[in-house]
PDB file of C-alpha atoms in Angstrom:
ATOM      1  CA  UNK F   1     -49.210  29.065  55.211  1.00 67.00           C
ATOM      2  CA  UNK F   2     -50.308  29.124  58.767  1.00 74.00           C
ATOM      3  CA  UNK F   3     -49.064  31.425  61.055  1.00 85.00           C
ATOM      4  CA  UNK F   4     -49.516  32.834  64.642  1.00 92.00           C
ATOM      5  CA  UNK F   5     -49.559  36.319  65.538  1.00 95.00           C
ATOM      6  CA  UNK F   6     -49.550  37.828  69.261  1.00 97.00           C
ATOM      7  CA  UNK F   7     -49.964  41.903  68.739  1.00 96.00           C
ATOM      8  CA  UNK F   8     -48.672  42.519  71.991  1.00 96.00           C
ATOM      9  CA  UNK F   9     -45.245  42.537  72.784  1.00 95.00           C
ATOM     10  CA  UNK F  10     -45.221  43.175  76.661  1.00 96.00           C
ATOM     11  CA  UNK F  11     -48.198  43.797  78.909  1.00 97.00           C
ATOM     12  CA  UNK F  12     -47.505  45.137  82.453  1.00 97.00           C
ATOM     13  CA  UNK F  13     -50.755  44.732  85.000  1.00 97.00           C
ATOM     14  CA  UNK F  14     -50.879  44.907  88.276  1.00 97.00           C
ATOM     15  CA  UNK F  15     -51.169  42.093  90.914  1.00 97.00           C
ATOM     16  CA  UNK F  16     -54.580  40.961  91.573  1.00 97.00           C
ATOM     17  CA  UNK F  17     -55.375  42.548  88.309  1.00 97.00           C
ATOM     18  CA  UNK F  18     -57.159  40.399  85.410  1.00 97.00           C
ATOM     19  CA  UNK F  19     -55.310  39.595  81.785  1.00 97.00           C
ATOM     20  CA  UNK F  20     -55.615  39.019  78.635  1.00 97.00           C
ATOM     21  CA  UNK F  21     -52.904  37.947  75.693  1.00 98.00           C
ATOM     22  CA  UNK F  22     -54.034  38.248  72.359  1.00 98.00           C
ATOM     23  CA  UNK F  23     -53.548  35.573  69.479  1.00 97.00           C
ATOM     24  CA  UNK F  24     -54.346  35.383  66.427  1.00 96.00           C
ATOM     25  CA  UNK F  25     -53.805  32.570  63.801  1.00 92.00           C
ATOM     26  CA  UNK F  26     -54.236  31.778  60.111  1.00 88.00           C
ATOM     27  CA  UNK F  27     -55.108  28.862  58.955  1.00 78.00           C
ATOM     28  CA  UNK F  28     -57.515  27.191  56.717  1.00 67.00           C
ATOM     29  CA  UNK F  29     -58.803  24.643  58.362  1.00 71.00           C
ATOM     30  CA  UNK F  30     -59.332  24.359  61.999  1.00 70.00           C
ATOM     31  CA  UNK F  31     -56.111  24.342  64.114  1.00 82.00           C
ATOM     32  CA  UNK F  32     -54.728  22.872  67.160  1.00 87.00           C
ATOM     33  CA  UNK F  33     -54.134  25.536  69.369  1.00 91.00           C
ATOM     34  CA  UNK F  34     -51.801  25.847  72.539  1.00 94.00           C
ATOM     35  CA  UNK F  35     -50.258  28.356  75.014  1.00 97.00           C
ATOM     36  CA  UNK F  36     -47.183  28.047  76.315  1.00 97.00           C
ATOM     37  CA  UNK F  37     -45.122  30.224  79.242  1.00 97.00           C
ATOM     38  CA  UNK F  38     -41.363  30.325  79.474  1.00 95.00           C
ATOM     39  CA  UNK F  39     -39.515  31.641  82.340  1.00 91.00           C
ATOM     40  CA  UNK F  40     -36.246  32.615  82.320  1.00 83.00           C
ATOM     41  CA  UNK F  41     -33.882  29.907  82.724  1.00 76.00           C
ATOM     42  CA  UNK F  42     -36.770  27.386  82.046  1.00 79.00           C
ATOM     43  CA  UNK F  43     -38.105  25.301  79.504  1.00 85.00           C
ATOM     44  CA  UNK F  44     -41.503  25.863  77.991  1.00 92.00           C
ATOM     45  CA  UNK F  45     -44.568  24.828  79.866  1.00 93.00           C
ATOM     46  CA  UNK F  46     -47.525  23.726  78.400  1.00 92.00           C
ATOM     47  CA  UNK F  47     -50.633  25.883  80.219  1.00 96.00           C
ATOM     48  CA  UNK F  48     -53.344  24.333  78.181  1.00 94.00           C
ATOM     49  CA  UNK F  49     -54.642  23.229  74.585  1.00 92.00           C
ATOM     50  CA  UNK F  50     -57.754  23.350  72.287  1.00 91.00           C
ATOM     51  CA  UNK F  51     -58.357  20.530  70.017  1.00 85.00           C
ATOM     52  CA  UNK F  52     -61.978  20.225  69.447  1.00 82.00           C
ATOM     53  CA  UNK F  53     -65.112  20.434  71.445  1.00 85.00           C
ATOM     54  CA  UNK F  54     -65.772  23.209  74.154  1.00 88.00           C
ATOM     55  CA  UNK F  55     -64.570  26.503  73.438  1.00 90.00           C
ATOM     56  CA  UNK F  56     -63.380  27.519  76.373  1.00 95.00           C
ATOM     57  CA  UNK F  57     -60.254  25.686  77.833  1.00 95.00           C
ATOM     58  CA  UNK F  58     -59.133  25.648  81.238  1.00 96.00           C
ATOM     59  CA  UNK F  59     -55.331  25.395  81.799  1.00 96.00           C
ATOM     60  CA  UNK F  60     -53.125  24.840  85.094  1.00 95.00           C
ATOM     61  CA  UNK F  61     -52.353  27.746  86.844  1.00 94.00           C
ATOM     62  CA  UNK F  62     -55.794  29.276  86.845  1.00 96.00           C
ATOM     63  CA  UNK F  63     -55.261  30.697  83.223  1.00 97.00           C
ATOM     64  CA  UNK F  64     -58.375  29.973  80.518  1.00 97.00           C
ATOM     65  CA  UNK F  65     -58.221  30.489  76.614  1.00 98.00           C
ATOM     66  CA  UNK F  66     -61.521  30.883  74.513  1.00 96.00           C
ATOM     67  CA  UNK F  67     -61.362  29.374  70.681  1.00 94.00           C
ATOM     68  CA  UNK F  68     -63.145  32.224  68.586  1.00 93.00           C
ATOM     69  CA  UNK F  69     -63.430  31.021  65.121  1.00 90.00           C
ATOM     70  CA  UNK F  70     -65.290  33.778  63.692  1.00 91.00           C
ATOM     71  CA  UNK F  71     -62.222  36.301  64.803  1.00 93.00           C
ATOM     72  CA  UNK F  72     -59.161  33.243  64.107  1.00 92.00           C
ATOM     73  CA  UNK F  73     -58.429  34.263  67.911  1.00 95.00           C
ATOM     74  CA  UNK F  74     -57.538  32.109  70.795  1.00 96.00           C
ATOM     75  CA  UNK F  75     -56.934  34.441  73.502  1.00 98.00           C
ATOM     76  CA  UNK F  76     -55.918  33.737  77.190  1.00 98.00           C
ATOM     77  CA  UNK F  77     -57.228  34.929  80.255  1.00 98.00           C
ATOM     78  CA  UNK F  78     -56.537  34.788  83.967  1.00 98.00           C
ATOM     79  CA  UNK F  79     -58.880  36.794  86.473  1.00 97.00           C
ATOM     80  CA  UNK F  80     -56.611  37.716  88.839  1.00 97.00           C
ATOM     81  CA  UNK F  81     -52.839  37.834  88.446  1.00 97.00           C
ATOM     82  CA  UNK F  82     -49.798  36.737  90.893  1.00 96.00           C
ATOM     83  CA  UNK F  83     -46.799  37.872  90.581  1.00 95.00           C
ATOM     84  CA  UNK F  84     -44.888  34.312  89.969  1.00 94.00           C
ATOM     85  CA  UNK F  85     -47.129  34.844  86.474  1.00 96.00           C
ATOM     86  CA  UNK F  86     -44.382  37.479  85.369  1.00 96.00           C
ATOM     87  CA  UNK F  87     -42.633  34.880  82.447  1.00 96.00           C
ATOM     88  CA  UNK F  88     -42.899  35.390  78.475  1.00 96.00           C
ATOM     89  CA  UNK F  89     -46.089  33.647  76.662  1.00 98.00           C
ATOM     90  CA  UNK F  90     -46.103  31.920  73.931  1.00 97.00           C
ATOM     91  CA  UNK F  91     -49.952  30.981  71.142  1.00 97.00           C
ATOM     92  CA  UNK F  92     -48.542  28.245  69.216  1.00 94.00           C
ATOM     93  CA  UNK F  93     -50.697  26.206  66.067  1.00 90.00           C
ATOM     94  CA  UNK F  94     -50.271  22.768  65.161  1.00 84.00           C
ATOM     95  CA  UNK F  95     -51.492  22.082  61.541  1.00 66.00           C
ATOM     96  CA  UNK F  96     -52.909  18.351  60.849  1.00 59.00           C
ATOM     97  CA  UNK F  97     -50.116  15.866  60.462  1.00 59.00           C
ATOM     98  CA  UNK F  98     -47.653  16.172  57.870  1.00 60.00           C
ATOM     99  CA  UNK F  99     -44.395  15.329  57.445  1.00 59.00           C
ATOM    100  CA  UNK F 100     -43.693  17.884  60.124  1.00 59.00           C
ATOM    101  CA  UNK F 101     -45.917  15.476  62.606  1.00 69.00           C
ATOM    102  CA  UNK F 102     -46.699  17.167  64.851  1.00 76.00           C
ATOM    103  CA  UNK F 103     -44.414  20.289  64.470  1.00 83.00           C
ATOM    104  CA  UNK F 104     -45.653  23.664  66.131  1.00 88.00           C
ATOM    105  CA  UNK F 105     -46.302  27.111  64.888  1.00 90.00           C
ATOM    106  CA  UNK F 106     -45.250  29.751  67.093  1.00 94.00           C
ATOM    107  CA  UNK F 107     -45.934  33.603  67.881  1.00 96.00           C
ATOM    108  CA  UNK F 108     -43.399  35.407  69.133  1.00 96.00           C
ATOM    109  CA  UNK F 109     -44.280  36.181  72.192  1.00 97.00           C
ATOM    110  CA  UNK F 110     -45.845  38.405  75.006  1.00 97.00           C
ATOM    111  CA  UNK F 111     -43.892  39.547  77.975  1.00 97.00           C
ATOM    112  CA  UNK F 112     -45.932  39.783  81.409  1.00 97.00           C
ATOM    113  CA  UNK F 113     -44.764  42.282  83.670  1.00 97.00           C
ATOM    114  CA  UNK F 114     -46.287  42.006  87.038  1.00 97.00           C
ATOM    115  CA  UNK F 115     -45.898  45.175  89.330  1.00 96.00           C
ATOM    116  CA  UNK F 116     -46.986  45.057  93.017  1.00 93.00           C
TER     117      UNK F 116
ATOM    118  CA  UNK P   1     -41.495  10.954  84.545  1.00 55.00           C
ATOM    119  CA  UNK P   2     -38.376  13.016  85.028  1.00 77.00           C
ATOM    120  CA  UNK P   3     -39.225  15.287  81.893  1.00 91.00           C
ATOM    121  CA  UNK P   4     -37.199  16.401  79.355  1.00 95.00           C
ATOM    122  CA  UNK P   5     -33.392  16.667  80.013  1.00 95.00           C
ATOM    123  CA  UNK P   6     -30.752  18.853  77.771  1.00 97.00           C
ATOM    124  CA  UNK P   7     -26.860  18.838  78.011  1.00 97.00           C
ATOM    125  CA  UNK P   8     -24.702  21.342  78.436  1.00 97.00           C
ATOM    126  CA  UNK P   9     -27.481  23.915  79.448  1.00 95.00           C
ATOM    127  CA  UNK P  10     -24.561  26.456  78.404  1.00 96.00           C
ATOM    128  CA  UNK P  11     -22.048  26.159  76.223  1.00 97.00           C
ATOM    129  CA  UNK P  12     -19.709  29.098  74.833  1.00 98.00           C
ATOM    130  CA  UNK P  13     -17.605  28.333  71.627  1.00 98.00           C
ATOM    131  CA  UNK P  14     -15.136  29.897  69.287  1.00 97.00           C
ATOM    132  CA  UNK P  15     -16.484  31.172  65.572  1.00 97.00           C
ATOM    133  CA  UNK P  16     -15.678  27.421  63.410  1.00 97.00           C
ATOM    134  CA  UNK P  17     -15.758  25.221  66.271  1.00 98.00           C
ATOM    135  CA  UNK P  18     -17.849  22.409  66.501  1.00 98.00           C
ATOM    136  CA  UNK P  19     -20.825  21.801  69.180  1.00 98.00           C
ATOM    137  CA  UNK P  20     -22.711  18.134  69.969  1.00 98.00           C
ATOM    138  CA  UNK P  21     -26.323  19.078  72.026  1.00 97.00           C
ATOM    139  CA  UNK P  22     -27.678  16.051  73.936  1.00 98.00           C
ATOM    140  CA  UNK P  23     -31.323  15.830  74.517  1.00 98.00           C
ATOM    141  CA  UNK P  24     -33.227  12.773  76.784  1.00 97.00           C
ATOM    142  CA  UNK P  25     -36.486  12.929  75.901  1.00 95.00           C
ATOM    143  CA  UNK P  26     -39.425  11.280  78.150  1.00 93.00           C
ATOM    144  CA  UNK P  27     -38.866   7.481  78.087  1.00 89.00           C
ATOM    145  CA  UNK P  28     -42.219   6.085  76.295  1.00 84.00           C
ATOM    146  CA  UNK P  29     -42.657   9.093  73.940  1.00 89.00           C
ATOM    147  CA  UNK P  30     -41.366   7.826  70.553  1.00 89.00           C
ATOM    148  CA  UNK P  31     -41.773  11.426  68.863  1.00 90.00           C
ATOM    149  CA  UNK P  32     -38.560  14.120  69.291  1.00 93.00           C
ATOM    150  CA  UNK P  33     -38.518  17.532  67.871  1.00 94.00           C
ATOM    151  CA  UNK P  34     -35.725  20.280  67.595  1.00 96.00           C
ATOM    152  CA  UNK P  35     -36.505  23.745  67.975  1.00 96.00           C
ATOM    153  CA  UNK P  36     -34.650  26.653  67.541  1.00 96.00           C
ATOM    154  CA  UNK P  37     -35.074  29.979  69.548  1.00 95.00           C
ATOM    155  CA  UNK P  38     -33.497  33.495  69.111  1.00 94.00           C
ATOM    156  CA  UNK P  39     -33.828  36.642  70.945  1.00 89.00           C
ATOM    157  CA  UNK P  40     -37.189  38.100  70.921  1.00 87.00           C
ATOM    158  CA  UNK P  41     -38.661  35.221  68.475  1.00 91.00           C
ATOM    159  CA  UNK P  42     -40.811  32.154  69.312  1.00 93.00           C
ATOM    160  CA  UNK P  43     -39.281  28.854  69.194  1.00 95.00           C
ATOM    161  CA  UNK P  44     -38.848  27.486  65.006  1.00 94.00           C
ATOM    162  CA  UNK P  45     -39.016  23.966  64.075  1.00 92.00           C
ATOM    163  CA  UNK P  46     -35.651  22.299  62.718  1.00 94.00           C
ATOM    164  CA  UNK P  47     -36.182  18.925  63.128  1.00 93.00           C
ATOM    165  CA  UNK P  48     -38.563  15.674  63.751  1.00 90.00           C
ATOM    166  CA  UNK P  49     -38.091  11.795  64.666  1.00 92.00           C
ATOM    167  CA  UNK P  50     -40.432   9.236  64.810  1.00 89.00           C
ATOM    168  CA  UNK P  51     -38.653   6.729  66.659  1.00 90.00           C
ATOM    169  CA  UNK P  52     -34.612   6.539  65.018  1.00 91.00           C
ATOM    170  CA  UNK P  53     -36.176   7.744  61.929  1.00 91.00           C
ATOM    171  CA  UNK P  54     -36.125  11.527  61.050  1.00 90.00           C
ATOM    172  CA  UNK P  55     -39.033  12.486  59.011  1.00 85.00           C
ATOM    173  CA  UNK P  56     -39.015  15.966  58.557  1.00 84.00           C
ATOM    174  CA  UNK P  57     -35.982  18.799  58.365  1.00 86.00           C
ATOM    175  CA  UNK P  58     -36.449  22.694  58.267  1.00 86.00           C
ATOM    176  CA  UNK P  59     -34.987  24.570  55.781  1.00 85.00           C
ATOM    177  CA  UNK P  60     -33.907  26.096  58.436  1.00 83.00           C
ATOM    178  CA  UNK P  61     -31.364  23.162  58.976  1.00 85.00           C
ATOM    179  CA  UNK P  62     -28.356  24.058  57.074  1.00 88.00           C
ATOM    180  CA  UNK P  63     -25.660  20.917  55.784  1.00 92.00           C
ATOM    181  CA  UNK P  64     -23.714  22.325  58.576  1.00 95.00           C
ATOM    182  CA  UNK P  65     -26.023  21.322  61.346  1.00 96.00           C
ATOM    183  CA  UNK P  66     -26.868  17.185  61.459  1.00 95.00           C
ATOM    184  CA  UNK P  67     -28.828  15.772  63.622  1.00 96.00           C
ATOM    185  CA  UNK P  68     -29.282  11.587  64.743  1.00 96.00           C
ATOM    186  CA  UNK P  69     -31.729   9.653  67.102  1.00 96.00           C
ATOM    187  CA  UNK P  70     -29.844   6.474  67.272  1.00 91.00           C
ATOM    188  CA  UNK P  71     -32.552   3.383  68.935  1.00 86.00           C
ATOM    189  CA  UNK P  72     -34.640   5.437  68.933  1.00 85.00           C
ATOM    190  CA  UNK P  73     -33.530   7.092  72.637  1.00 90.00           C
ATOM    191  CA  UNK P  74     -32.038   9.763  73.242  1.00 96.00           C
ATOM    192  CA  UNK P  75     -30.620  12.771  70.400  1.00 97.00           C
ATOM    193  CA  UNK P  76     -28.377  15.167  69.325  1.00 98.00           C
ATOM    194  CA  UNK P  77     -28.008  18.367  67.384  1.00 97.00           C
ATOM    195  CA  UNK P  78     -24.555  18.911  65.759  1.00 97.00           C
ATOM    196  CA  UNK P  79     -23.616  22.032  64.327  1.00 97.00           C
ATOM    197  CA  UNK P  80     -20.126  22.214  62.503  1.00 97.00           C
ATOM    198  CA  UNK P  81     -18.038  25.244  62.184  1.00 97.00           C
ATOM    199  CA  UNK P  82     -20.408  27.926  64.000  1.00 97.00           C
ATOM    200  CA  UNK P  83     -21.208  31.067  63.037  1.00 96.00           C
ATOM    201  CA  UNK P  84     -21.849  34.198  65.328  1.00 95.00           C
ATOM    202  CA  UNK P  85     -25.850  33.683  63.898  1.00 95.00           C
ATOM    203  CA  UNK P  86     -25.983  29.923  65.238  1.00 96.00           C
ATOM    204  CA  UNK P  87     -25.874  31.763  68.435  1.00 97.00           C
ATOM    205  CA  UNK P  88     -29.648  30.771  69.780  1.00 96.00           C
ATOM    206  CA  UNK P  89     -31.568  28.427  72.484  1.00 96.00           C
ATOM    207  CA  UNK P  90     -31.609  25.099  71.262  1.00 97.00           C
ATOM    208  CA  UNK P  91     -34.989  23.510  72.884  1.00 97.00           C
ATOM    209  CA  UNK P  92     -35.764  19.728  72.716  1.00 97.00           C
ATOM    210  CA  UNK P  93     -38.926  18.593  73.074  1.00 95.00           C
ATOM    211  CA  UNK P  94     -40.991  14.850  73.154  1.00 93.00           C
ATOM    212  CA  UNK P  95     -44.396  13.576  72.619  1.00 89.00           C
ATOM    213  CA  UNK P  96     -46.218  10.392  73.056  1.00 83.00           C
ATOM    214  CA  UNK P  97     -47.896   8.888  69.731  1.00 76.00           C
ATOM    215  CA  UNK P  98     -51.396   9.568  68.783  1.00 71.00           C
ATOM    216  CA  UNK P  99     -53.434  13.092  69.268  1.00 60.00           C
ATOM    217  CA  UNK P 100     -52.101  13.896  72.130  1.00 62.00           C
ATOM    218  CA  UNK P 101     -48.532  13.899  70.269  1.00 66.00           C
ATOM    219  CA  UNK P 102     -49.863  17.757  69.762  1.00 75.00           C
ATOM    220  CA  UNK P 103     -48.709  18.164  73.277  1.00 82.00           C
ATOM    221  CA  UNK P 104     -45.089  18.547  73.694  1.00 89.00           C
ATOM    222  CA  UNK P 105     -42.731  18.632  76.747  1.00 91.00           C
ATOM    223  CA  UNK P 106     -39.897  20.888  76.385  1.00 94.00           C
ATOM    224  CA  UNK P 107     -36.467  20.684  78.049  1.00 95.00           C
ATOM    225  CA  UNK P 108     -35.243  23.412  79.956  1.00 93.00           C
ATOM    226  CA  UNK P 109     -32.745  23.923  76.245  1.00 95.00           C
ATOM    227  CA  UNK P 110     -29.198  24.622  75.655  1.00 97.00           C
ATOM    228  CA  UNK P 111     -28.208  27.964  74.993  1.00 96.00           C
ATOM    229  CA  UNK P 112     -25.270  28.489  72.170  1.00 98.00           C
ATOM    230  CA  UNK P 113     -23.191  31.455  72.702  1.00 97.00           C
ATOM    231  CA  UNK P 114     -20.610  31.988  69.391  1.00 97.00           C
ATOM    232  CA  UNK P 115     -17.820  34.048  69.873  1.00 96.00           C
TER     233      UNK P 115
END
């Protein structure tokens, strides 16, 4: 069964600082790959997706994510954080259609602490 | 576009009561989805519709909850007689048909709070 795992429960960094949220996925075939951010109150936003093609994805927001088959990772990276990026993240999988369509996979999610 | 809209954004209820969730999705996106999302966790499938049709349920989804997608428009979630663990975010989300049906828009969710 596929699943998503981010090891990382909260990160704290300092503004202007770079970042990086760990995910990792199983799953035997190649996967559709997304993060998401939720802040509080809000819904989740989609910050950018890997379907095929390039390996390295850029998002909104300034955030990138690298596809790393070899280590089932699809980690995201920003080089220099603000402090509006403060908001839980969320690695989700989508497996091929199925019944499910196009249901998502998630990880539980890393919380970004930004401190001045 | 006006996104994804969910109603009540709050609602409070009494242990056995019964709760309706409204969710708009985006106009032309004919796929809907029901998530599910507790403290700490990531959001967990419950539900799909392709157009009125619902194609897929999570074991997840008790008998107690029931969800419909009538024309094809808008939803809801129903959950009869609560229970202090129904207590959750319910998140809606849409997609357009095709590939990029991978991509979802969330509401902003309704959060359940069983008493």
């Amino acid at each position: 069964a596929q699943s998503v795992t981010q090891p990382d429960i909260h990160i704290t960094v300092s503004e202007g600082a770079s970042l990086e949220l760990r995910c990792n996925y199983s799953y035997g075939a190649t996967p559709y790959l997304f993060w998401y951010v939720q802040s509080p109150g809000q819904g989740l936003q989609l910050l950018l997706k890997y379907f095929s093609g390039d390996t390295l994805v850029q998002g909104i927001k300034g955030f990138e994510a690298e596809f790393k088959r070899s280590q089932s990772s699809f980690n995201l990276r920003k080089p220099s954080v603000h402090w509006s990026d403060a908001a839980e993240y969320f690695c989700a999988v989508g497996a091929l259609p199925t019944n499910s369509g196009y249901a998502l996979n998630f990880g539980k999610g890393t919380s970004l602490l930004v401190t001045p | 576009d006006t996104g994804v809209s969910q109603n009540p954004r709050h609602k409070i209820t009494k242990r056995g009561q019964n709760v309706t969730f409204r969710c708009d999705p985006i106009s032309e996106h004919n796929r809907l989805y029901w998530y599910r999302q507790t403290l700490g966790q990531g959001p967990e499938f419950l539900t799909y519709f392709q157009n009125e049709a619902q194609l897929e349920k999570s074991r997840l989804l008790s008998d107690r909850f029931s969800a419909e997608r009538p024309k094809g428009s808008f939803s809801t979630l129903e959950i009869q007689r609560t229970e202090q663990g129904d207590s959750a975010m319910y998140l809606c989300a849409s997609s357009p048909t095709g590939t990029s049906g991978y991509e979802q828009y969330f509401g902003p969710g309704t959060r359940l709070t069983v008493t």
